[in-house]
Coordinates of C-alpha atoms and ligand atoms in Angstrom, one line a residue:
X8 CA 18.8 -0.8 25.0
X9 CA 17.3 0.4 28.1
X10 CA 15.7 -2.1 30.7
X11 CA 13.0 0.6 31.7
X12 CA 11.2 0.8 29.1
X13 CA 8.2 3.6 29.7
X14 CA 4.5 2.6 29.1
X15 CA 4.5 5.2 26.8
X16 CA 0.7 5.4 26.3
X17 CA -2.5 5.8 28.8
X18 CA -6.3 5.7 28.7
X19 CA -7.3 9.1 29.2
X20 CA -10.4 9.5 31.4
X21 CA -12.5 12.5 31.9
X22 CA -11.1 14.2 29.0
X23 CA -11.3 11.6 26.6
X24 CA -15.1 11.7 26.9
X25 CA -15.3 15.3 26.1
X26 CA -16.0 13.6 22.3
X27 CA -19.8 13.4 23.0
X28 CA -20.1 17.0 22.5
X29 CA -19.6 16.8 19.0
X30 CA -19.4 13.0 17.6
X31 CA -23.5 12.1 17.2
X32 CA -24.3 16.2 16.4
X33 CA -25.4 17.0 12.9
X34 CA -22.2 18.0 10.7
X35 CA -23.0 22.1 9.9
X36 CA -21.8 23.9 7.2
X37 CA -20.8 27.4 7.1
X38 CA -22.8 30.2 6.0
X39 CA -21.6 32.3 3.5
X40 CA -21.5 35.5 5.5
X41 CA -18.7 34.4 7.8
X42 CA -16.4 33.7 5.2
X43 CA -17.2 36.7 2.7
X44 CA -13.4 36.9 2.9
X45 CA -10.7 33.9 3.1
X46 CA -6.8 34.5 3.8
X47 CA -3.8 32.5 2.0
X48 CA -0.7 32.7 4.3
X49 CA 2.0 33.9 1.7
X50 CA 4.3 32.1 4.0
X51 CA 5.9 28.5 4.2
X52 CA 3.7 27.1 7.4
X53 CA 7.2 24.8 8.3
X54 CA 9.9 27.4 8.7
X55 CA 7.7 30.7 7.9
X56 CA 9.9 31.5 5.3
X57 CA 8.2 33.8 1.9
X58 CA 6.6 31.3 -0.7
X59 CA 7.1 32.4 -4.2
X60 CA 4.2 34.1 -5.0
X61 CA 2.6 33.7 -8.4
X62 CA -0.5 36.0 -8.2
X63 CA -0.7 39.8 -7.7
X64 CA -3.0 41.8 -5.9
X65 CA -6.0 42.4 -8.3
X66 CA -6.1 38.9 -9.9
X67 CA -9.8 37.3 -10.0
X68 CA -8.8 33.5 -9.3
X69 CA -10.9 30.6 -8.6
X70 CA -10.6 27.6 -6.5
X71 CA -7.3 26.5 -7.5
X72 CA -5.3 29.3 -9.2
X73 CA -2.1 29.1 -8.0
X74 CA -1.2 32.0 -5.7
X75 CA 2.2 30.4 -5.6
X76 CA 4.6 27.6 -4.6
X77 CA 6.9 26.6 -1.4
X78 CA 9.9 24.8 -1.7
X79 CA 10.4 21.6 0.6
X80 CA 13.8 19.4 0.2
X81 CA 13.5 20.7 -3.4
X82 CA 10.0 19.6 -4.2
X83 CA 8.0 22.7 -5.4
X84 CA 4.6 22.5 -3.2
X85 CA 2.1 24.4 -4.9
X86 CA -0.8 26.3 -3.0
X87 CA -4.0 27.5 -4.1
X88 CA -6.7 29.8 -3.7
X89 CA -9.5 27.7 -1.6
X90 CA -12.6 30.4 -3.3
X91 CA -13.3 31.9 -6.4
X92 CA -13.2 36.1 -6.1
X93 CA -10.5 38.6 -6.1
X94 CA -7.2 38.8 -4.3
X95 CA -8.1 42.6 -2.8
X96 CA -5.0 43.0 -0.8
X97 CA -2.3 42.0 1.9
X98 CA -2.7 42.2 5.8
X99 CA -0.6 40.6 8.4
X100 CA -3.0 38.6 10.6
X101 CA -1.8 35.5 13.1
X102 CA -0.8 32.4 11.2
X103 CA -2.0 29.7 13.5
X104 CA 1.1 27.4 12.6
X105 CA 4.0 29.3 13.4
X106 CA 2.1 31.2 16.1
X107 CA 3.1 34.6 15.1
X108 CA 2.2 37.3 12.8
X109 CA 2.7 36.5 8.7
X110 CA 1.3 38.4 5.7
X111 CA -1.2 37.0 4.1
X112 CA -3.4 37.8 1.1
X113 CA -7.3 38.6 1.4
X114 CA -9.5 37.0 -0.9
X115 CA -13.2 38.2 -1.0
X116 CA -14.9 35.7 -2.1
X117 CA -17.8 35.8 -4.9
X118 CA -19.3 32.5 -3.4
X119 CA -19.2 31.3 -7.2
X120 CA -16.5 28.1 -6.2
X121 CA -15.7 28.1 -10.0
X122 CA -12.9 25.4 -10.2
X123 CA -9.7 24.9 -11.9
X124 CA -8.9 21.3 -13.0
X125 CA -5.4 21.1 -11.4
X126 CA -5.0 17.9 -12.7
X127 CA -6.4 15.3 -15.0
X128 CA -8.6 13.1 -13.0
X129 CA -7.2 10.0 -12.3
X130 CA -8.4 6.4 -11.1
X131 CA -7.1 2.7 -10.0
X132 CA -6.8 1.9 -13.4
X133 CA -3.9 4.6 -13.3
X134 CA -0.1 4.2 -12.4
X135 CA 1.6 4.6 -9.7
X136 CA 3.3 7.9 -11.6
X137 CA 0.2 9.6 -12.3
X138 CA -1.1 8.8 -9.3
X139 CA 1.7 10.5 -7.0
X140 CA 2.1 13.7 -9.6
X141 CA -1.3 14.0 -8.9
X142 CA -1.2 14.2 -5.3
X143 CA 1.9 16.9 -6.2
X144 CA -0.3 19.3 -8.5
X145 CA -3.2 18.6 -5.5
X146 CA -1.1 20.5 -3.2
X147 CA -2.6 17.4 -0.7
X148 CA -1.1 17.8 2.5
X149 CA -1.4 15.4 5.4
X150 CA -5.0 16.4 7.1
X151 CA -4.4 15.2 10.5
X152 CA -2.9 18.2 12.2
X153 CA 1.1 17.8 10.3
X154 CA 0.2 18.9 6.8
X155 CA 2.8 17.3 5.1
X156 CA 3.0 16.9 1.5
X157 CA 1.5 13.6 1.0
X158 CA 3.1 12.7 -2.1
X159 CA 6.4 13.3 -0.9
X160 CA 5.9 10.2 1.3
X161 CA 5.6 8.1 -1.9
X162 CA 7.7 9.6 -4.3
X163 CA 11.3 7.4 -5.1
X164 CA 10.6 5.0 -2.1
X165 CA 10.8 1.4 -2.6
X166 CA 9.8 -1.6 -1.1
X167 CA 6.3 -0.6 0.7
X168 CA 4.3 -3.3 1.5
X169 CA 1.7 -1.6 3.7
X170 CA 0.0 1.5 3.8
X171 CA -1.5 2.8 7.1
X172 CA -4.7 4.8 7.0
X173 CA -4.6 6.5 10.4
X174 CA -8.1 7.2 12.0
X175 CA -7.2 7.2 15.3
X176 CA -8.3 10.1 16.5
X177 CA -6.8 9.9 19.8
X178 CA -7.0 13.8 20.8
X179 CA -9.6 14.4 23.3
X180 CA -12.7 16.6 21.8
X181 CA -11.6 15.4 18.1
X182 CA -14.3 13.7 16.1
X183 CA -13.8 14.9 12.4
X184 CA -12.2 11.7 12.0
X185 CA -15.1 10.0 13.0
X186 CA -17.7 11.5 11.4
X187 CA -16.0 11.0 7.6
X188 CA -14.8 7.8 8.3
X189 CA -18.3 7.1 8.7
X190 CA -20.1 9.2 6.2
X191 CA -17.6 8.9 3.4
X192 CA -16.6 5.0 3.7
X193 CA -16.6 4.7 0.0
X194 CA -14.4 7.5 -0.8
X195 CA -12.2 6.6 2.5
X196 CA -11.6 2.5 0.5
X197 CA -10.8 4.3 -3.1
X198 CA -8.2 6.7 -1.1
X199 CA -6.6 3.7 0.7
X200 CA -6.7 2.0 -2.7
X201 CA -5.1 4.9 -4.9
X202 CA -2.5 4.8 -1.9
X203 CA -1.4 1.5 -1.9
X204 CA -1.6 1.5 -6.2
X205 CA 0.7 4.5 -5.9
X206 CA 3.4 2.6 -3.4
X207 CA 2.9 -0.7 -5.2
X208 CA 1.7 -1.7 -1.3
X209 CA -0.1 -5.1 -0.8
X210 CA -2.4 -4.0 1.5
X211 CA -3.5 -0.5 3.5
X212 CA -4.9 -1.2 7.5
X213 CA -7.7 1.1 7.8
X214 CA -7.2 2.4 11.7
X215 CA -9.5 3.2 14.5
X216 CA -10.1 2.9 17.9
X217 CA -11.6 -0.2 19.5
X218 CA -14.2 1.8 20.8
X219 CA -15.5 3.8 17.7
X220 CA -18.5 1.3 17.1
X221 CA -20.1 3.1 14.5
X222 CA -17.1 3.4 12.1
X223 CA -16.7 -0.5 12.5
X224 CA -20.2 -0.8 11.4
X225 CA -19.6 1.5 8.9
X226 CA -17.0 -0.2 7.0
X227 CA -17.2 -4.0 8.3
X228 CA -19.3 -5.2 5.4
X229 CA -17.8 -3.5 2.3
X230 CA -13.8 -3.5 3.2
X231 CA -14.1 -7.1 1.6
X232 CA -14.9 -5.4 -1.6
X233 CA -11.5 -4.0 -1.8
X234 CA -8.6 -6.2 -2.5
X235 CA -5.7 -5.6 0.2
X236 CA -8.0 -3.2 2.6
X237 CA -8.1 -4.6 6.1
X238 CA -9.5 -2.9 9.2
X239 CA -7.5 -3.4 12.1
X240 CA -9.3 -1.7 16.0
X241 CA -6.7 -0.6 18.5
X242 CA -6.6 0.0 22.1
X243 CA -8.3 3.4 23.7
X244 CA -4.7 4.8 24.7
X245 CA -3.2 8.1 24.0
X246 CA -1.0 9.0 22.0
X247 CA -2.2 6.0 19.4
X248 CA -2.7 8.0 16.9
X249 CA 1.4 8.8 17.0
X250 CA 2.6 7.1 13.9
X251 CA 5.5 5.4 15.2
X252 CA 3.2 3.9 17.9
X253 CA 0.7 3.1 15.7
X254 CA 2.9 1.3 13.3
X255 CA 4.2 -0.1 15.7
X256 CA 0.8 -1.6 17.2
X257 CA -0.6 -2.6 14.1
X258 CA 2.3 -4.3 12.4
X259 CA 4.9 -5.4 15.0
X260 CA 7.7 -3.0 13.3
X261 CA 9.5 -0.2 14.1
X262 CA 11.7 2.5 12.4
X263 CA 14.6 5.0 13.7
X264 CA 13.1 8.6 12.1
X265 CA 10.5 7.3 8.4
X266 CA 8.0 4.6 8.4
X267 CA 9.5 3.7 5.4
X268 CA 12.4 2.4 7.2
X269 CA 10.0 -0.5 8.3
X270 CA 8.0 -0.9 4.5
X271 CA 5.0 1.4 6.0
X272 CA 3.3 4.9 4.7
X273 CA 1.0 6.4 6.8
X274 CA -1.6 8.8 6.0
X275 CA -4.9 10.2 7.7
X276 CA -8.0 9.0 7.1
X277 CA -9.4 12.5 5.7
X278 CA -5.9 12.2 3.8
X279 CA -7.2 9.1 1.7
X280 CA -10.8 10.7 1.6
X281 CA -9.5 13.9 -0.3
X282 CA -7.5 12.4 -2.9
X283 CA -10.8 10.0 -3.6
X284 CA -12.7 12.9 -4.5
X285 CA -10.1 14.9 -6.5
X286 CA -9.1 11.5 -8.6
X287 CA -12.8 11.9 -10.1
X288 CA -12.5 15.6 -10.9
X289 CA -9.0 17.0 -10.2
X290 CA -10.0 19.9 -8.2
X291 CA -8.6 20.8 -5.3
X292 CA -9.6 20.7 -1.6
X293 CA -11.1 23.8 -0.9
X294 CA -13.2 23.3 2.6
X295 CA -12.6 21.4 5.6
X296 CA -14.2 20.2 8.5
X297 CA -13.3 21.3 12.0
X298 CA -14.4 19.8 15.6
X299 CA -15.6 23.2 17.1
X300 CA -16.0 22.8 20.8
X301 CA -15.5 23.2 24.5
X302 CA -16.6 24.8 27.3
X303 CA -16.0 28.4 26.4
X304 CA -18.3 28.0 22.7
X305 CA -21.6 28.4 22.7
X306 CA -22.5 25.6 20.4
X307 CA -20.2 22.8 20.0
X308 CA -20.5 21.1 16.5
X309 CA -18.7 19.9 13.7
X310 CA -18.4 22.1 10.7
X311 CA -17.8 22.1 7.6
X312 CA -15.6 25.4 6.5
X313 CA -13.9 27.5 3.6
X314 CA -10.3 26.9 3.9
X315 CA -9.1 30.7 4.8
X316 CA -11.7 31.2 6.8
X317 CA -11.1 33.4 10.1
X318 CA -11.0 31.3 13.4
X319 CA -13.3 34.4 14.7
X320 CA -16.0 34.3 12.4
X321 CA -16.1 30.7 13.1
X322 CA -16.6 31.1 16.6
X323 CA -19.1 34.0 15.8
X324 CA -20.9 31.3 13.8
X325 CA -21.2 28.9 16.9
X326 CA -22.8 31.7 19.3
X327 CA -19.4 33.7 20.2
X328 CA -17.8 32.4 23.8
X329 CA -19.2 31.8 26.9
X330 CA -15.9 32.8 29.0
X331 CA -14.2 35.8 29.7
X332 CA -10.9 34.0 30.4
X333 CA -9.5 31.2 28.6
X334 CA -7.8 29.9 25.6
X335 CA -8.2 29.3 22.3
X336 CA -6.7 25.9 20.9
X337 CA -6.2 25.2 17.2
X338 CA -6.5 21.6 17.4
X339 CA -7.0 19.3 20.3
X340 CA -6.0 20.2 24.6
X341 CA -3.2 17.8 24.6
X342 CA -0.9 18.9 21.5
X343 CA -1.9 22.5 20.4
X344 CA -0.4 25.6 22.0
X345 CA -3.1 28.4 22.7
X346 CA -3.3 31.0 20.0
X347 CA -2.3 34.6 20.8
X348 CA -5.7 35.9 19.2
X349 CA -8.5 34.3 16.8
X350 CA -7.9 36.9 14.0
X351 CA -5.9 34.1 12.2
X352 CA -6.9 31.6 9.2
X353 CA -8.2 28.1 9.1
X354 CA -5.2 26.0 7.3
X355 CA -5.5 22.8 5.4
X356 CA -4.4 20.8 8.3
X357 CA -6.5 22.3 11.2
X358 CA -8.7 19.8 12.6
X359 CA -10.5 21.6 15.8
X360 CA -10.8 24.7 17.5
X361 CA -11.4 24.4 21.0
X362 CA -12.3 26.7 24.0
X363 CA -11.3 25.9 27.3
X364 CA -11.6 27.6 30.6
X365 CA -7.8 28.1 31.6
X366 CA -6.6 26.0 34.2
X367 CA -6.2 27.0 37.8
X368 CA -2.9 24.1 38.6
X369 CA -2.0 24.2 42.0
X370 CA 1.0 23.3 41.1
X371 CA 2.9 21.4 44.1
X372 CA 6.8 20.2 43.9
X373 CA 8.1 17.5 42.2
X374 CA 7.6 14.0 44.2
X375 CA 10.0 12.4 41.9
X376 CA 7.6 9.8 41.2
X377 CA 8.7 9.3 38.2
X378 CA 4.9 9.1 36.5
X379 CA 6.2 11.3 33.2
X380 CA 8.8 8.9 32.6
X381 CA 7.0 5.8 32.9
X382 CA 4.6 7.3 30.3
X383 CA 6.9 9.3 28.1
X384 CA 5.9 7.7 24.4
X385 CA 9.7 8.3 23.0
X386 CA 11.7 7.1 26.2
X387 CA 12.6 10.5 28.0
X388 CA 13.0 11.5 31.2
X389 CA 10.8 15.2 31.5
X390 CA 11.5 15.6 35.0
X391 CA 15.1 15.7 34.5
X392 CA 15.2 17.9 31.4
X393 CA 13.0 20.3 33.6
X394 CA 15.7 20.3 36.5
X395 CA 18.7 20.5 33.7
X396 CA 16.8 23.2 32.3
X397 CA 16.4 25.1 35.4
X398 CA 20.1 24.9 36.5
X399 CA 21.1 26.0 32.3
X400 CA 22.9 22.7 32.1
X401 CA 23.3 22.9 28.2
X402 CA 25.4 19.7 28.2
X403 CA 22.8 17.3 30.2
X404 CA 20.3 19.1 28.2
X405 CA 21.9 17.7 25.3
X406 CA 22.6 14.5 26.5
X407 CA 18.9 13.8 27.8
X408 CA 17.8 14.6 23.7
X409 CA 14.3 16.7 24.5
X410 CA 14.5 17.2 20.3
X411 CA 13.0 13.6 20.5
X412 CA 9.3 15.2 22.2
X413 CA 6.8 14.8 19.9
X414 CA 4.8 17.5 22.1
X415 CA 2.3 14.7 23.0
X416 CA 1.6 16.3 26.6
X417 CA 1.4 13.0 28.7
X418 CA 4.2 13.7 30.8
X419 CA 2.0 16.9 32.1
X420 CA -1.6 15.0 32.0
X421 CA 0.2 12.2 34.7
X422 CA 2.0 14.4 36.9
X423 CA 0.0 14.2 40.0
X424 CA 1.9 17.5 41.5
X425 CA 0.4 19.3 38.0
X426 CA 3.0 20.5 36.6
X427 CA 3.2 21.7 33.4
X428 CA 6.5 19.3 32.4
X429 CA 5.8 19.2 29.1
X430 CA 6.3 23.5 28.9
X431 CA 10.1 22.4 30.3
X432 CA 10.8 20.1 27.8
X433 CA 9.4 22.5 25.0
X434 CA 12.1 25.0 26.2
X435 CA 14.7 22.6 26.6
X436 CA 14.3 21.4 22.9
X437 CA 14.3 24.7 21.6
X438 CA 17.4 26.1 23.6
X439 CA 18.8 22.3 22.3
X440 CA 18.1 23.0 19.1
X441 CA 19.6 26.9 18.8
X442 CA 22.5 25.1 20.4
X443 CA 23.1 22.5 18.0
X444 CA 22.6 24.8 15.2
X445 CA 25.4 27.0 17.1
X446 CA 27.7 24.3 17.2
X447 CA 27.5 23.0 13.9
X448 CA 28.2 26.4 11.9
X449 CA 31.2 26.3 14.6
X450 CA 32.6 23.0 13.4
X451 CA 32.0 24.2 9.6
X452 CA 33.9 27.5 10.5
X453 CA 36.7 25.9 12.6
X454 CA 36.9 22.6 9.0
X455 CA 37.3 25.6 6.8
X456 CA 39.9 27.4 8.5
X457 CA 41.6 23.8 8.9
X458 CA 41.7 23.6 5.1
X459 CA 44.9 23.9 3.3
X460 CA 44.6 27.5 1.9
X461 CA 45.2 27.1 -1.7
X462 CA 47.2 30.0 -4.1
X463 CA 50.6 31.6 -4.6
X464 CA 53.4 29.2 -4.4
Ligands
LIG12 S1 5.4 15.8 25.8 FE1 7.4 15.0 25.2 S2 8.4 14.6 27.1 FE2 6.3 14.8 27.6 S3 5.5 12.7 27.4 FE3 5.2 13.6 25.4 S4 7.0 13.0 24.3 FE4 7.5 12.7 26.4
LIG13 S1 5.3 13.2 37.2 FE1 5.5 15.2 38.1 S2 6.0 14.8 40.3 FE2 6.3 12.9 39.2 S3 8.6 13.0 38.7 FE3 7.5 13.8 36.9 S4 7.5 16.0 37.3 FE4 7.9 15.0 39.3

């Protein structure tokens, strides 16, 4: 146990209030001319590996034929078409995930949104079964930014006794959140309830910031409708929206690498507000809504958008950009990398596009203050991965674990000589991770050879 323990969270100012632009703005909705066509990666968004593919070029689908299925930890994933039309081909285009190119298929869509029933709907009166097959055959994915399976959270664990509904929101710019939590309270209670009916949980803690008055107001009066639903306001600190923080914060317990090492599943807010609407109809979710903002956007607004839709047509939508240099962020300034080019396709878990100038740092040296080490949510020291990784120490890259950096981008936001630690650490995890891979198949090779060799006598 370490006696210097790190802060590991901050108020953000300046940026933080960069929510105005969007949070009080009507809530658009896409016209049907910038998403005449919508694109379905035909790879696996985790390791960009091929999916299976289930539908050909030709096929006229609608919102939710299977195109096809990805396999994760042997759980077939399935994943949909988010329009009704007809697949009319393949094109590589920027898949905004793995940031590099992936071929994906084009559907133009016939604006009909004919639906499939992918499963029966289903309601609290259900069990806890039909309930998480449901969220399986949903393809539901977590709609915070990870887009993890959702019922792979729930399926075979035991002993939950809370379920966290994260609405934290803590990403500067970032008011989707917000804005449903608010508008779609109802269907936000009946998610958190189908949760906790499908862990056999006691309760679900409803989660937001301290600040977010509106979304207090919001739910205050009805959350005693719902057995087990309790709101619980936390402080105005990044990253709380970081589950393990969060957790943490909310019920006092903590866990090594799954919440449900401490009794907890956690899910977004927009999470619980999906699977609400599909338990009344089983259809899929085919649209989502996206913060669109910053300085280099014409308009700033949320919008509500076509999954598959182009990241291009978006921004034409919202006036085109106001910059000629910049960079174009798939989710929030303090988590998401810049994308290489906007030709690339809105995915399930996208929660923001935002346009910001690019920084001029006048980057100075390193005081050794130690700032993104008091603040480093998991415990690291950045400053001296950055100097191992400069000198190609592998060993005290190793030893100072950067595979632990959750990417939150503090250790950069503090620095007061502006550097971009956070871009050392990145590279330091990956070489740590090519090196770890490297070593294990090693070990395998040199077990093997150990082995008694079997045979002729
Ligand atoms: S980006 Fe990584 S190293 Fe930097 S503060 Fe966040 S978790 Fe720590
Ligand atoms: S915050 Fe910046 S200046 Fe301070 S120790 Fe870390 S890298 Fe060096």
């Amino acid at each position: 146990m370490s006696l210097f323990k790190s802060e590991g969270c901050k108020h953000l100012t300046g940026i933080n209030d960069t929510k105005h632009l969007t949070s009080e703005k009507e809530i658009l909705t896409l016209p049907d001319e910038y998403s005449k066509e919508v694109y379905v990666p035909l790879v696996d968004p985790g390791k960009g590996l091929p999916i299976n593919v289930e539908a050909k070029v030709g096929d006229h689908v609608k919102v939710g034929t299977l195109i096809g299925t990805r396999n994760m930890f042997g759980n077939l994933i399935p994943i949909y078409s988010p329009v009704s039309g007809v697949i009319k081909g393949e094109e590589n285009i920027l898949h905004g995930g793995l940031g590099r190119m992936a071929k994906h298929y084009v559907i133009e869509n016939d604006f009909k949104y004919e639906n499939v029933k992918v499963c029966e709907p289903f309601s609290l009166e259900s069990d806890s079964d039909t309930i998480i097959d449901a969220m399986q055959k949903l393809g539901l994915v977590g709609l915070g930014g990870a887009g993890f399976p959702t019922f792979i959270k729930y399926k075979g664990v035991k002993d939950i006794d809370t379920i966290i509904i994260n609405g934290v929101e803590c990403e500067p710019f970032l008011t989707t959140d917000y804005n449903a939590m608010i508008k779609e309270s109802e269907e936000l209670f009946l998610g958190a309830s189908l949760m906790m009916k499908a862990a056999h949980a006691q309760r679900a803690l409803i989660c937001f910031k301290q600040n977010k008055v509106r979304v207090y107001e919001a739910l205050k009066d009805k959350v005693h409708e719902h057995p087990g639903l309790e709101l619980k306001l936390v402080p105005d600190v990044y990253p709380m929206g970081w589950e393990k923080l969060l957790c943490k914060t909310v019920t006092g317990r903590t866990y090594e690498k799954l919440p449900a090492e401490a009794h907890v599943i956690i899910n977004n807010a927009q999470t619980a507000i999906e699977l609400a609407k599909s338990s009344k109809t089983g259809f899929i979710t085919r649209s989502k809504m996206l913060t669109v903002t910053g300085e280099g956007l014409k308009e700033n607004a949320n919008v509500i958008v076509p999954i598959g839709t182009k990241v291009s047509e978006i921004v034409r939508f919202m006036g085109g950009y106001t910059i000629d240099e910049g960079v174009v962020l798939l989710g929030g300034p303090m988590c998401s990398r810049g994308l290489m080019n906007d030709n690339c396709a809105i995915l399930p878990q996208n929660d923001a596009i935002t346009v910001l100038r690019k920084l001029k740092r006048r980057t100075q040296q390193c005081l050794r203050c130690g700032a993104c080490t008091d603040h480093c949510p998991t415990n690291l020291q950045p400053v001296e991965i950055k100097i191992a990784y400069e000198h190609k120490d592998m060993d005290r890259m190793m030893a100072l674990k950067p595979t632990v950096c959750i990417g939150c981008g503090l250790c950069s936001y503090v620095c007061p000589s502006q550097i971009e630690v956070n871009d050392f650490v990145k590279k330091a995890k990956a070489l740590v991770m090519m090196e770890q891979t490297k070593r294990k198949a090693a070990e395998a090779k040199k077990a093997e050879a150990a082995k008694p060799q079997g045979g002729k006598q």
